Short mmCIF file of C-alpha atoms in Angstrom, two decimals:
data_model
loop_
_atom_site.label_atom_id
_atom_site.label_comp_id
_atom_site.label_asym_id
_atom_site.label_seq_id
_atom_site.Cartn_x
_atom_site.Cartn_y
_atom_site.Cartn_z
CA UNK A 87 127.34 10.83 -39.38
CA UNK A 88 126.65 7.62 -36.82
CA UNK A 89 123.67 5.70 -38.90
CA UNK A 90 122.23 4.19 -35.92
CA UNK A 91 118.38 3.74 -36.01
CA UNK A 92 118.43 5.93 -32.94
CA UNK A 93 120.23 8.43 -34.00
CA UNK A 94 118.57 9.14 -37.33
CA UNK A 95 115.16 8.91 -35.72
CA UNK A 96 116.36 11.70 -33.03
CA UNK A 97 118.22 13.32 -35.67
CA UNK A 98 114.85 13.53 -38.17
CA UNK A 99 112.16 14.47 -35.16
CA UNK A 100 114.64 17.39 -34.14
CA UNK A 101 114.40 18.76 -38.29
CA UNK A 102 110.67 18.39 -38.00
CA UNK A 103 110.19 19.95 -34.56
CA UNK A 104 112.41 23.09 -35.40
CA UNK A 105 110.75 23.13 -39.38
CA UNK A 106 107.57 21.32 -40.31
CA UNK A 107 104.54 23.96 -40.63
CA UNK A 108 101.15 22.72 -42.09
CA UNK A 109 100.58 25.87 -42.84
CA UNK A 110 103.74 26.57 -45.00
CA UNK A 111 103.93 27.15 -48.61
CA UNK A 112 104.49 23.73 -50.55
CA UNK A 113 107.75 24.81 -52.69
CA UNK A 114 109.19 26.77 -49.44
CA UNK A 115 109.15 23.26 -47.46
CA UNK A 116 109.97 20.99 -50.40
CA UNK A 117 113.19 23.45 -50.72
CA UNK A 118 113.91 23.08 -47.02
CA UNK A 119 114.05 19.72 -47.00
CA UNK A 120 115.82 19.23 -50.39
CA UNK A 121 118.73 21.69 -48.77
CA UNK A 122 118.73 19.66 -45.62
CA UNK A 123 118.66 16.27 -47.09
CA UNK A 124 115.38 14.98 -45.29
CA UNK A 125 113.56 14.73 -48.79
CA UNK A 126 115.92 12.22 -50.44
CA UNK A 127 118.18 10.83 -47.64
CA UNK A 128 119.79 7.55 -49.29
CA UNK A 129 120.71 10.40 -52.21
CA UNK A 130 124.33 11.49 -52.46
CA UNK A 131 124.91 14.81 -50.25
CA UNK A 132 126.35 16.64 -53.22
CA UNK A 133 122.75 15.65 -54.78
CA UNK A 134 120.42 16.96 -51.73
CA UNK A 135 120.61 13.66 -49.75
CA UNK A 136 122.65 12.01 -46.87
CA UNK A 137 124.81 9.23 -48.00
CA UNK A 138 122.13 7.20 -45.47
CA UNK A 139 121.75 3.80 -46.24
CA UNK A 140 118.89 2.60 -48.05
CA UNK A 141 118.00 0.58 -44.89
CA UNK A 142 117.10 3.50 -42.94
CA UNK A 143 114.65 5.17 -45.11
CA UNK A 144 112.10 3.56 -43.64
CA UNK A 145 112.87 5.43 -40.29
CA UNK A 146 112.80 8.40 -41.72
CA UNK A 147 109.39 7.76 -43.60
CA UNK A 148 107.64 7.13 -40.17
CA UNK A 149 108.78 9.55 -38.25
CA UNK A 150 107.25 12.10 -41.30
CA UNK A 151 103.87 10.06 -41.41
CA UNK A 152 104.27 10.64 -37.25
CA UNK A 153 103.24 14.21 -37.69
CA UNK A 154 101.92 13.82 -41.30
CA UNK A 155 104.84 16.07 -43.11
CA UNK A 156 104.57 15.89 -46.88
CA UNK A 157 107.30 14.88 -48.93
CA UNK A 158 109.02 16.31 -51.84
CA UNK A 159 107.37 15.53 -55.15
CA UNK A 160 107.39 11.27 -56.06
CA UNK A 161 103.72 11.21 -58.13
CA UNK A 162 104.27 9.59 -61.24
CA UNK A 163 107.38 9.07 -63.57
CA UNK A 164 109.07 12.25 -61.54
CA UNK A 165 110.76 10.15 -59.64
CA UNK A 166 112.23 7.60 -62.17
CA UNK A 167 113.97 10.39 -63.69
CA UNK A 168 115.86 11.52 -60.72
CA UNK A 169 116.71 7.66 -60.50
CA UNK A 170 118.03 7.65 -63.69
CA UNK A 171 120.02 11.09 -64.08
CA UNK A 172 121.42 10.36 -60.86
CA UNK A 173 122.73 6.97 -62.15
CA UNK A 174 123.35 7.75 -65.69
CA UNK A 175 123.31 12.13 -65.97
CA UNK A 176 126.19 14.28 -65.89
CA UNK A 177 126.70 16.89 -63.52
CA UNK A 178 125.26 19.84 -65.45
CA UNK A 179 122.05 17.58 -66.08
CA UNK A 180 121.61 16.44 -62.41
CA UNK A 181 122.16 20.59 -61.18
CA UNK A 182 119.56 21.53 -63.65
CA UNK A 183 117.03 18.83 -63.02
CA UNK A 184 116.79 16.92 -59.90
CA UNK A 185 116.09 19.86 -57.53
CA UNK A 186 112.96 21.03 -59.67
CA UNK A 187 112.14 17.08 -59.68
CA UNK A 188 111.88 17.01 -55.95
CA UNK A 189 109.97 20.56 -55.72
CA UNK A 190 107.50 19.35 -57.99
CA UNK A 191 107.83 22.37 -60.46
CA UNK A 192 108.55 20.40 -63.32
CA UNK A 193 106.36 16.91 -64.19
CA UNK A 194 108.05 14.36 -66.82
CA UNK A 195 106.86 11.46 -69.23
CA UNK A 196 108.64 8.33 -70.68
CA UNK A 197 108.61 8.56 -74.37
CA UNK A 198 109.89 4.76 -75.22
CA UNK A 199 107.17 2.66 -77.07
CA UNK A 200 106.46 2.99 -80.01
CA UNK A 201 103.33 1.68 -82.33
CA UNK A 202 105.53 -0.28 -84.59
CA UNK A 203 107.92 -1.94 -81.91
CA UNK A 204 105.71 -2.97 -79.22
CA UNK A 205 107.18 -4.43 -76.63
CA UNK A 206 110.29 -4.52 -78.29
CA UNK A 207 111.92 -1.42 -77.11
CA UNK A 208 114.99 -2.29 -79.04
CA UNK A 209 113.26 -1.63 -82.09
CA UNK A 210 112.89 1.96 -81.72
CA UNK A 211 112.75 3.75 -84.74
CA UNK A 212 112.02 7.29 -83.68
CA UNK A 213 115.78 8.89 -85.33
CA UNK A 214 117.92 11.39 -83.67
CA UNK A 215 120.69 12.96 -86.02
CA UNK A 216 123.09 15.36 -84.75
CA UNK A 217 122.91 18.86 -86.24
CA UNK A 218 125.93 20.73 -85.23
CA UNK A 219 125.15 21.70 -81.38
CA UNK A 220 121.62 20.02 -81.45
CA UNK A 221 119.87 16.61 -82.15
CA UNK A 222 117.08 16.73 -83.89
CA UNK A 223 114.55 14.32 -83.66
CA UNK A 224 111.64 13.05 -85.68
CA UNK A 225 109.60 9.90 -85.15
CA UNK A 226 106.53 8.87 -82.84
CA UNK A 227 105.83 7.15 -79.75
CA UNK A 228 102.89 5.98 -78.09
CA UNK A 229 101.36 4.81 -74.72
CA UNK A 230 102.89 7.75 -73.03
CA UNK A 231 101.41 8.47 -69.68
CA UNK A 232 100.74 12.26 -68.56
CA UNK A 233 102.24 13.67 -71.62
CA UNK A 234 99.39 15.79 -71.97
CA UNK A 235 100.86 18.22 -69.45
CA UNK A 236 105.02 17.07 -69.10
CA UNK A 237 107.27 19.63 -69.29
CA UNK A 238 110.24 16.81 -70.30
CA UNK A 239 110.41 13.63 -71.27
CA UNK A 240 112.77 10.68 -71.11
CA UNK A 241 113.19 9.86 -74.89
CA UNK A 242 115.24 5.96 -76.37
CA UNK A 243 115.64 7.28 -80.03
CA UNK A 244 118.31 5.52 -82.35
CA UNK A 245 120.94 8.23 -83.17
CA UNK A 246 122.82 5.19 -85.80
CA UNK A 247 121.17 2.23 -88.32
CA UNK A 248 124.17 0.93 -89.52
CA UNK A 249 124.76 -0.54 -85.96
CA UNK A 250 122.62 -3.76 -84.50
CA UNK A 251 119.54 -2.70 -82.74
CA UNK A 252 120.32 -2.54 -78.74
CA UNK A 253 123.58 -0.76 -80.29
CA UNK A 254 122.37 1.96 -82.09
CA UNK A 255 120.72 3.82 -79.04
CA UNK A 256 120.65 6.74 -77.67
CA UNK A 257 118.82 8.72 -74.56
CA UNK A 258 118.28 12.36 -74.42
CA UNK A 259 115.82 14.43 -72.32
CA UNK A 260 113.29 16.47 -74.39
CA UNK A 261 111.90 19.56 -73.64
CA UNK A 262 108.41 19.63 -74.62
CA UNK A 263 107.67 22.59 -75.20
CA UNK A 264 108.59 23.46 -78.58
CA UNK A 265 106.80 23.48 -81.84
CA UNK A 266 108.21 20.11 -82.89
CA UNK A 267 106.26 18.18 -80.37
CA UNK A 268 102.53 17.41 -80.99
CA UNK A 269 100.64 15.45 -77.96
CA UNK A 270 97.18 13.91 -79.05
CA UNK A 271 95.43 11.57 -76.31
CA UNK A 272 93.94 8.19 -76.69
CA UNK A 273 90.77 7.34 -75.46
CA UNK A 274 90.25 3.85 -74.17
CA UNK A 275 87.93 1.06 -73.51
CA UNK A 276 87.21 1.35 -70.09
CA UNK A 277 86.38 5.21 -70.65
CA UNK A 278 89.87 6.86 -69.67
CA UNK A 279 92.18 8.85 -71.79
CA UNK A 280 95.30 8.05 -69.96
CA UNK A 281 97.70 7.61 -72.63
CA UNK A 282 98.61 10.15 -75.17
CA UNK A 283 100.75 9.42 -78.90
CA UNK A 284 103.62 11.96 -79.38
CA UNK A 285 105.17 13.05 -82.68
CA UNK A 286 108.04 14.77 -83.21
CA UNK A 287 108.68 16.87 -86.31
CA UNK A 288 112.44 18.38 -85.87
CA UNK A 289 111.88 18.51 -82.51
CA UNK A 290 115.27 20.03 -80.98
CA UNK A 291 117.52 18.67 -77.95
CA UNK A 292 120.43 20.59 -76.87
CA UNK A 293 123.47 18.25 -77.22
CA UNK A 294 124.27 18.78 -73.28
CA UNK A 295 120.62 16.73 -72.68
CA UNK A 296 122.03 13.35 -74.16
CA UNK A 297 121.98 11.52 -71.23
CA UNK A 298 125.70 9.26 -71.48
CA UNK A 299 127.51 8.61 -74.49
CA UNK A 300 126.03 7.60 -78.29
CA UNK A 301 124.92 3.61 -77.83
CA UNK A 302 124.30 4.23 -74.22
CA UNK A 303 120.60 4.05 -75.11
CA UNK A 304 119.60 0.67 -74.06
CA UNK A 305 121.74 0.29 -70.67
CA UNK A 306 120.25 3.69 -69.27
CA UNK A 307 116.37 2.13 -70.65
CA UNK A 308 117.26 -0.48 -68.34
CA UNK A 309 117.81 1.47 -65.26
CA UNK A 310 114.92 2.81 -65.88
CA UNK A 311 112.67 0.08 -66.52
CA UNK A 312 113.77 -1.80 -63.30
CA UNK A 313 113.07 1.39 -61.29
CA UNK A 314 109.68 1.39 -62.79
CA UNK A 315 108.83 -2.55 -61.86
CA UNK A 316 110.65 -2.50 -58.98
CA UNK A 317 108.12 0.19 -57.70
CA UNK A 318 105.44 -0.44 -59.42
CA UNK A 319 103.51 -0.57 -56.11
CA UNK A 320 104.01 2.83 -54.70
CA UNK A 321 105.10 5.16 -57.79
CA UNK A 322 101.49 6.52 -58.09
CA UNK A 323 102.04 7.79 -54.07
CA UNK A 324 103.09 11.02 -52.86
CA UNK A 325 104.57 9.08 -49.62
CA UNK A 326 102.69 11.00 -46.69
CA UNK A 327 100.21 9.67 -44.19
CA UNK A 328 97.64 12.55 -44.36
CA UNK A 329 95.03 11.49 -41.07
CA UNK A 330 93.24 13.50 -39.29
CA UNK A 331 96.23 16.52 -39.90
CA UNK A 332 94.80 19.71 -40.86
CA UNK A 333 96.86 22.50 -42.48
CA UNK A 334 96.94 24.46 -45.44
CA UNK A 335 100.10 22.77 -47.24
CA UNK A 336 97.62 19.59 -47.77
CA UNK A 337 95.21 22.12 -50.17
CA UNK A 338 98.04 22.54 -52.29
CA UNK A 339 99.42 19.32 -51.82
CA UNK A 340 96.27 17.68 -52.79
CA UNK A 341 95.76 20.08 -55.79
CA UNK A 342 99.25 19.24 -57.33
CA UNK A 343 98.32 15.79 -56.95
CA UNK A 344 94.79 15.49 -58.53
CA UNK A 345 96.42 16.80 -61.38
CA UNK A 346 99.14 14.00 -61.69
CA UNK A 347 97.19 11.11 -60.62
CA UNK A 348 94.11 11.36 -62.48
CA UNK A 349 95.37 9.43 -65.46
CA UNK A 350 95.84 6.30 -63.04
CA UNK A 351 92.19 6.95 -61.58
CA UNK A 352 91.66 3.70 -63.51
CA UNK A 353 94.78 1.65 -62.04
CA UNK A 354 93.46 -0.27 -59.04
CA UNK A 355 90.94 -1.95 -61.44
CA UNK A 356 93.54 -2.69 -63.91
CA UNK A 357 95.27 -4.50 -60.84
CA UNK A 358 92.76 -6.56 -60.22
CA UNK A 359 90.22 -5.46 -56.91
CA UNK A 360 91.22 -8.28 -54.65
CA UNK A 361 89.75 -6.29 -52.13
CA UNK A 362 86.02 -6.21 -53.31
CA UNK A 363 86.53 -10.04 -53.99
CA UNK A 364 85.34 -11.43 -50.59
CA UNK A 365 83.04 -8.86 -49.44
CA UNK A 366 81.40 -9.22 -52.90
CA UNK A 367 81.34 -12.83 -52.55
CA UNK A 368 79.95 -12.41 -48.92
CA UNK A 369 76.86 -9.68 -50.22
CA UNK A 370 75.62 -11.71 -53.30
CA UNK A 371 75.64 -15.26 -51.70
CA UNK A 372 78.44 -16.25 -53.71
CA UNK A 373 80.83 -17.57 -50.70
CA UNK A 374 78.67 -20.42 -50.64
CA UNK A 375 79.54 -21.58 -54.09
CA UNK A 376 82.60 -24.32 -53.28
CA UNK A 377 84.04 -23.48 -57.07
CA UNK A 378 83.52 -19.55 -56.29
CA UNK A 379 85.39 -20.17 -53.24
CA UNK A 380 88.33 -22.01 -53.99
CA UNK A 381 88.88 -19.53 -57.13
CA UNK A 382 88.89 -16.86 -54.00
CA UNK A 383 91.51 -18.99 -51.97
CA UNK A 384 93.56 -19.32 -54.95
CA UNK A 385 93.75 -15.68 -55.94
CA UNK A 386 93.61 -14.43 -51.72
CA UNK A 387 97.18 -17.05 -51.60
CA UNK A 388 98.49 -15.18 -54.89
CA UNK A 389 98.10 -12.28 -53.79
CA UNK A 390 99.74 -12.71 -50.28
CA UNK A 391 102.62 -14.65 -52.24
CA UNK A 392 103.26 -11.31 -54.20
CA UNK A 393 103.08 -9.18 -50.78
CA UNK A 394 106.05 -10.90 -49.55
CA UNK A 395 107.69 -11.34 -52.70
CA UNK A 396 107.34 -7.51 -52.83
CA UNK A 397 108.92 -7.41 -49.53
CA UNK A 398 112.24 -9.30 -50.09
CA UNK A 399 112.60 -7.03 -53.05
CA UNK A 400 111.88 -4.03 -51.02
CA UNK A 401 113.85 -5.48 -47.96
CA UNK A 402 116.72 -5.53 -50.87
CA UNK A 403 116.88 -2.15 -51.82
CA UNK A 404 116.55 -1.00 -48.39
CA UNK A 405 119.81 -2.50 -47.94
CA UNK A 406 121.05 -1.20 -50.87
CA UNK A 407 121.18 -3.88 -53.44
CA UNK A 408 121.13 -3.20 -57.17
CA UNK A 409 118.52 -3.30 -59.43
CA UNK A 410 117.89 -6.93 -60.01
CA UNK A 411 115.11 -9.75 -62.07
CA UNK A 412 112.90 -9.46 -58.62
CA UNK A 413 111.07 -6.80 -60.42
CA UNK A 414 109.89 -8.95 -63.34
CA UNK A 415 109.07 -11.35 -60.79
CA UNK A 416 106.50 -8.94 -59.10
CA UNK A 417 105.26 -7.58 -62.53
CA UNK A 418 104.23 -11.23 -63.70
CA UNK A 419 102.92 -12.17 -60.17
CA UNK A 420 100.84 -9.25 -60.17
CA UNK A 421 99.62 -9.84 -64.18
CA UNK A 422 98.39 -13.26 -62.78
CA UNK A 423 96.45 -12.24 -59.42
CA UNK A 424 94.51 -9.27 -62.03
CA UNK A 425 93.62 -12.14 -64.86
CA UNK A 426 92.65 -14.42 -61.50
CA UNK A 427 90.48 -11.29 -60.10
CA UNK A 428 88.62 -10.69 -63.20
CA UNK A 429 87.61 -14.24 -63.33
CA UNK A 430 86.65 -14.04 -59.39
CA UNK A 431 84.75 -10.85 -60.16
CA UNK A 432 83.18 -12.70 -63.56
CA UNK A 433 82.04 -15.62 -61.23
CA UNK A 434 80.42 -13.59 -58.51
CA UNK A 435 78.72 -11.34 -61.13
CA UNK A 436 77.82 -13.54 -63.53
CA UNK A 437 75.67 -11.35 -66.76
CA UNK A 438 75.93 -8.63 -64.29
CA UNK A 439 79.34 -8.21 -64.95
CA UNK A 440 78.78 -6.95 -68.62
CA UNK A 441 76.70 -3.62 -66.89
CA UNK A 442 78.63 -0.94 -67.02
CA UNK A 443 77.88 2.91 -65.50
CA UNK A 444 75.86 2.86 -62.33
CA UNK A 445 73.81 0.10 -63.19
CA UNK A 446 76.68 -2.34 -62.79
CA UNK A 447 77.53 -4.40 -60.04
CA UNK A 448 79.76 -1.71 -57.54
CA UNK A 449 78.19 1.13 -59.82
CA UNK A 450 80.07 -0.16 -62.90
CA UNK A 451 83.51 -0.65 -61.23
CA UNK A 452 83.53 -4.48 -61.78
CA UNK A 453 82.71 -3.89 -65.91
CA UNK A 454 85.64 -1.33 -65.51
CA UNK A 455 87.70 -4.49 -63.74
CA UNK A 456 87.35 -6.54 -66.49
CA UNK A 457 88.05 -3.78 -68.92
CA UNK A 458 90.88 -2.91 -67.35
CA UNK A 459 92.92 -6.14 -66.16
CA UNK A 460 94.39 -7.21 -69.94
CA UNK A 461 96.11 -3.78 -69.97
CA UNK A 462 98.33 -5.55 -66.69
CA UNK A 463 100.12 -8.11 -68.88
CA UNK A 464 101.18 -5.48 -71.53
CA UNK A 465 102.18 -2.10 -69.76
CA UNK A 466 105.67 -1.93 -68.56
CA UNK A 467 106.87 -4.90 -70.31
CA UNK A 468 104.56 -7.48 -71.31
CA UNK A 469 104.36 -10.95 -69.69
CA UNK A 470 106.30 -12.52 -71.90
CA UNK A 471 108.75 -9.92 -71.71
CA UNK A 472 109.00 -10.49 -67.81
CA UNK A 473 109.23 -14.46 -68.39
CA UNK A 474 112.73 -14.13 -70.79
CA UNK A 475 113.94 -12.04 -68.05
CA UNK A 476 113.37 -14.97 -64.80
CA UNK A 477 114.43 -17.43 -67.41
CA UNK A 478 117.39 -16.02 -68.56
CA UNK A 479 118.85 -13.80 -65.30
CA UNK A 480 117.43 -15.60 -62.77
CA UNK A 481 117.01 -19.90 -63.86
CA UNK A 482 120.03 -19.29 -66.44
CA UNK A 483 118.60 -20.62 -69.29
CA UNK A 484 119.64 -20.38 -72.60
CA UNK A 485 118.59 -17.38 -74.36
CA UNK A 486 115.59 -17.35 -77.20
CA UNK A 487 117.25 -17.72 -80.71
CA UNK A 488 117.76 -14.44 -82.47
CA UNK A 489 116.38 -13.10 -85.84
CA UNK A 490 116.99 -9.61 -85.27
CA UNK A 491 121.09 -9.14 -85.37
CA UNK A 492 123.23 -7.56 -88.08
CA UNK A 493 122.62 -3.73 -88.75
CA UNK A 494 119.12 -2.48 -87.73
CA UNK A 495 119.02 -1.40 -90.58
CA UNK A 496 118.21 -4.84 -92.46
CA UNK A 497 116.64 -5.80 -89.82
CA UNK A 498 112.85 -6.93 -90.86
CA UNK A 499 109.92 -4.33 -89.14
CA UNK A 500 106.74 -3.92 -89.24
#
């Protein structure tokens, strides 16, 4: 195919002239475009895509938001499973899952921290032993988003202890439902119940859903994680520009969605609100405070800093670059604008800022913001996580001394 702008732009307005319906069924069009490989285009053909460079995408993406067509399914952590089957899975894995992915039939979680690890995903302790055909699996994790309704997860369990800790790693999918798998949610400061703790008690995986070899574990984790930062932005998005488009396909669009999103209801005050930070400045008098405003500057420049930081890294991918450190780089940047919000929001609100419920300042959503922003630095990596990354892949310092080597097994834990 000739991957000039012009061409795929004709090319993808002919598909949605001849196809797009508002009025379709959700799964019927999801299908059609999944066969015709308008959902994922940058996706291998043998894998419902094009073979289109990453570049174009963004062609492709207007020309739907033209006429508002919906996408196939992206909510959530759907899509960072495709990512990683399609990098990592084997053929039977990526023909059973990524098509029911994209249609949106089946939702997934990411079962990798755990509560005596931390941040230190290597530390996994959740065990997988091989049972003849099956691994079975027995351990807990915790922090898992929208397992309250998955129907698989991506699991990092340690399959060997006699091996050092990133060694000793395996990844498997998990069906969850099966007796062996117990979800119970957490409720949280700010209100929410986003996060669930999952225990497995001989919870069964078929051999065929390890995904790559034993000690593959941490190198697959990886693809995953830098999926996850790298679009950390837009992974809660269902990619369409709705408008004024009217059309029964956006009902059931919209009630798939309310589903999968409302566990990250809470998520643009965890980032921060730089949005409500000058108009709230403006309403309570506040802009004329010189301190108030140059803590406003300095988190309005941060925040534009991270914009185009974001767009290198996007501008990157687009032209298909691997996985790199940028992604830390936007994780920390954005950890820093939130903890410089919440002290904007603190200043303009003063005692207010304690009121929560509709009494508070913004009807409780600035006590929610300060709630909320500390969860930033430790979801997804925590900030000091991020800073061994820059240090070490991208300034090429010397890496942090090591007490953790020799067999996991004898390795001290909490």
């Amino acid at each position: 195919m000739d991957w000039h702008e012009d061409n795929v732009r004709n090319d993808v307005r002919k598909f949605l002239e001849a196809n797009w319906d508002p009025n379709a069924d959700l799964l019927e069009w999801r299908n059609k475009l999944i066969d015709a490989g308008w959902g994922m285009p940058s996706w291998p053909r043998r894998w419902y895509g094009l073979d289109m460079p990453q570049a174009l995408q963004q062609i492709v993406a207007e020309e739907f938001a033209h006429v508002g067509a919906v996408t196939v399914a992206r909510t959530g952590i759907r899509l960072l499973a495709a990512e990683t089957l399609l990098a990592h899975g084997n053929d039977s894995q990526r023909e059973r899952y990524l098509r029911k992915i994209l249609t949106g039939e089946e939702t997934w979680c990411q079962l990798f921290s755990e509560p005596g690890s931390g941040s230190d995903l290597a530390g996994s302790t959740t065990r997988a032993e091989l049972q003849g055909d099956e691994w079975v699996i027995n351990g807990q994790k915790v922090w898992t988003t929208s397992a309250h309704h998955a129907d698989f997860g991506l699991l990092l369990a340690r399959h060997d202890w006699d091996l050092p800790k990133h060694q000793g790693l395996s990844y498997f999918i998990l069906n969850f439902h099966q007796e062996g798998v117990v979800v119970h949610p957490l409720k949280q400061m700010n209100g929410h119940a986003s996060f669930n703790q999952v225990f497995f008690n001989d919870a069964k995986i078929p051999r065929n859903d390890q995904v790559g070899n034993d000690g593959d574990g941490w190198q697959i984790a990886m693809t995953t994680l830098m999926h996850e930062r790298r679009n950390a932005g837009n992974i809660f998005t269902e990619g369409r520009a709705r408008g004024a488009f009217t059309g029964s396909i956006y009902a059931q669009a919209d009630a798939e969605n309310k589903i999968l999103l409302e566990p990250y209801t809470w998520y643009p005050q965890r980032a921060g609100r730089v949005d409500l930070a000058v108009p709230r400045a403006i309403e309570t008098g506040a802009i004329d405070d010189p301190v108030a405003r140059q803590e406003i500057a300095k988190l309005l420049i941060m925040s534009r800093c991270a914009e185009w930081t974001a767009l290198r890294a996007r501008a990157a991918q687009q032209q298909g670059q691997p996985q790199g450190p940028e992604g830390s780089l936007g994780k920390l940047a954005g950890s820093n604008i939130a903890k410089q919000a919440a002290k904007v929001h603190t200043l303009i609100a003063g005692v207010d800022a304690m009121t929560a419920g509709v009494d508070g300042p913004e009807q409780g959503i600035i006590a929610e913001i300060l709630l909320s922003v500390p969860a930033i630095s430790i979801a997804g990596g925590t900030d000091e996580i991020q800073r061994n990354i820059i240090s070490e892949r991208v300034l090429g310092m010397q890496k942090e001394p090591r007490m953790d080597t020799g067999p996991f097994k004898d390795v001290r834990k909490n």
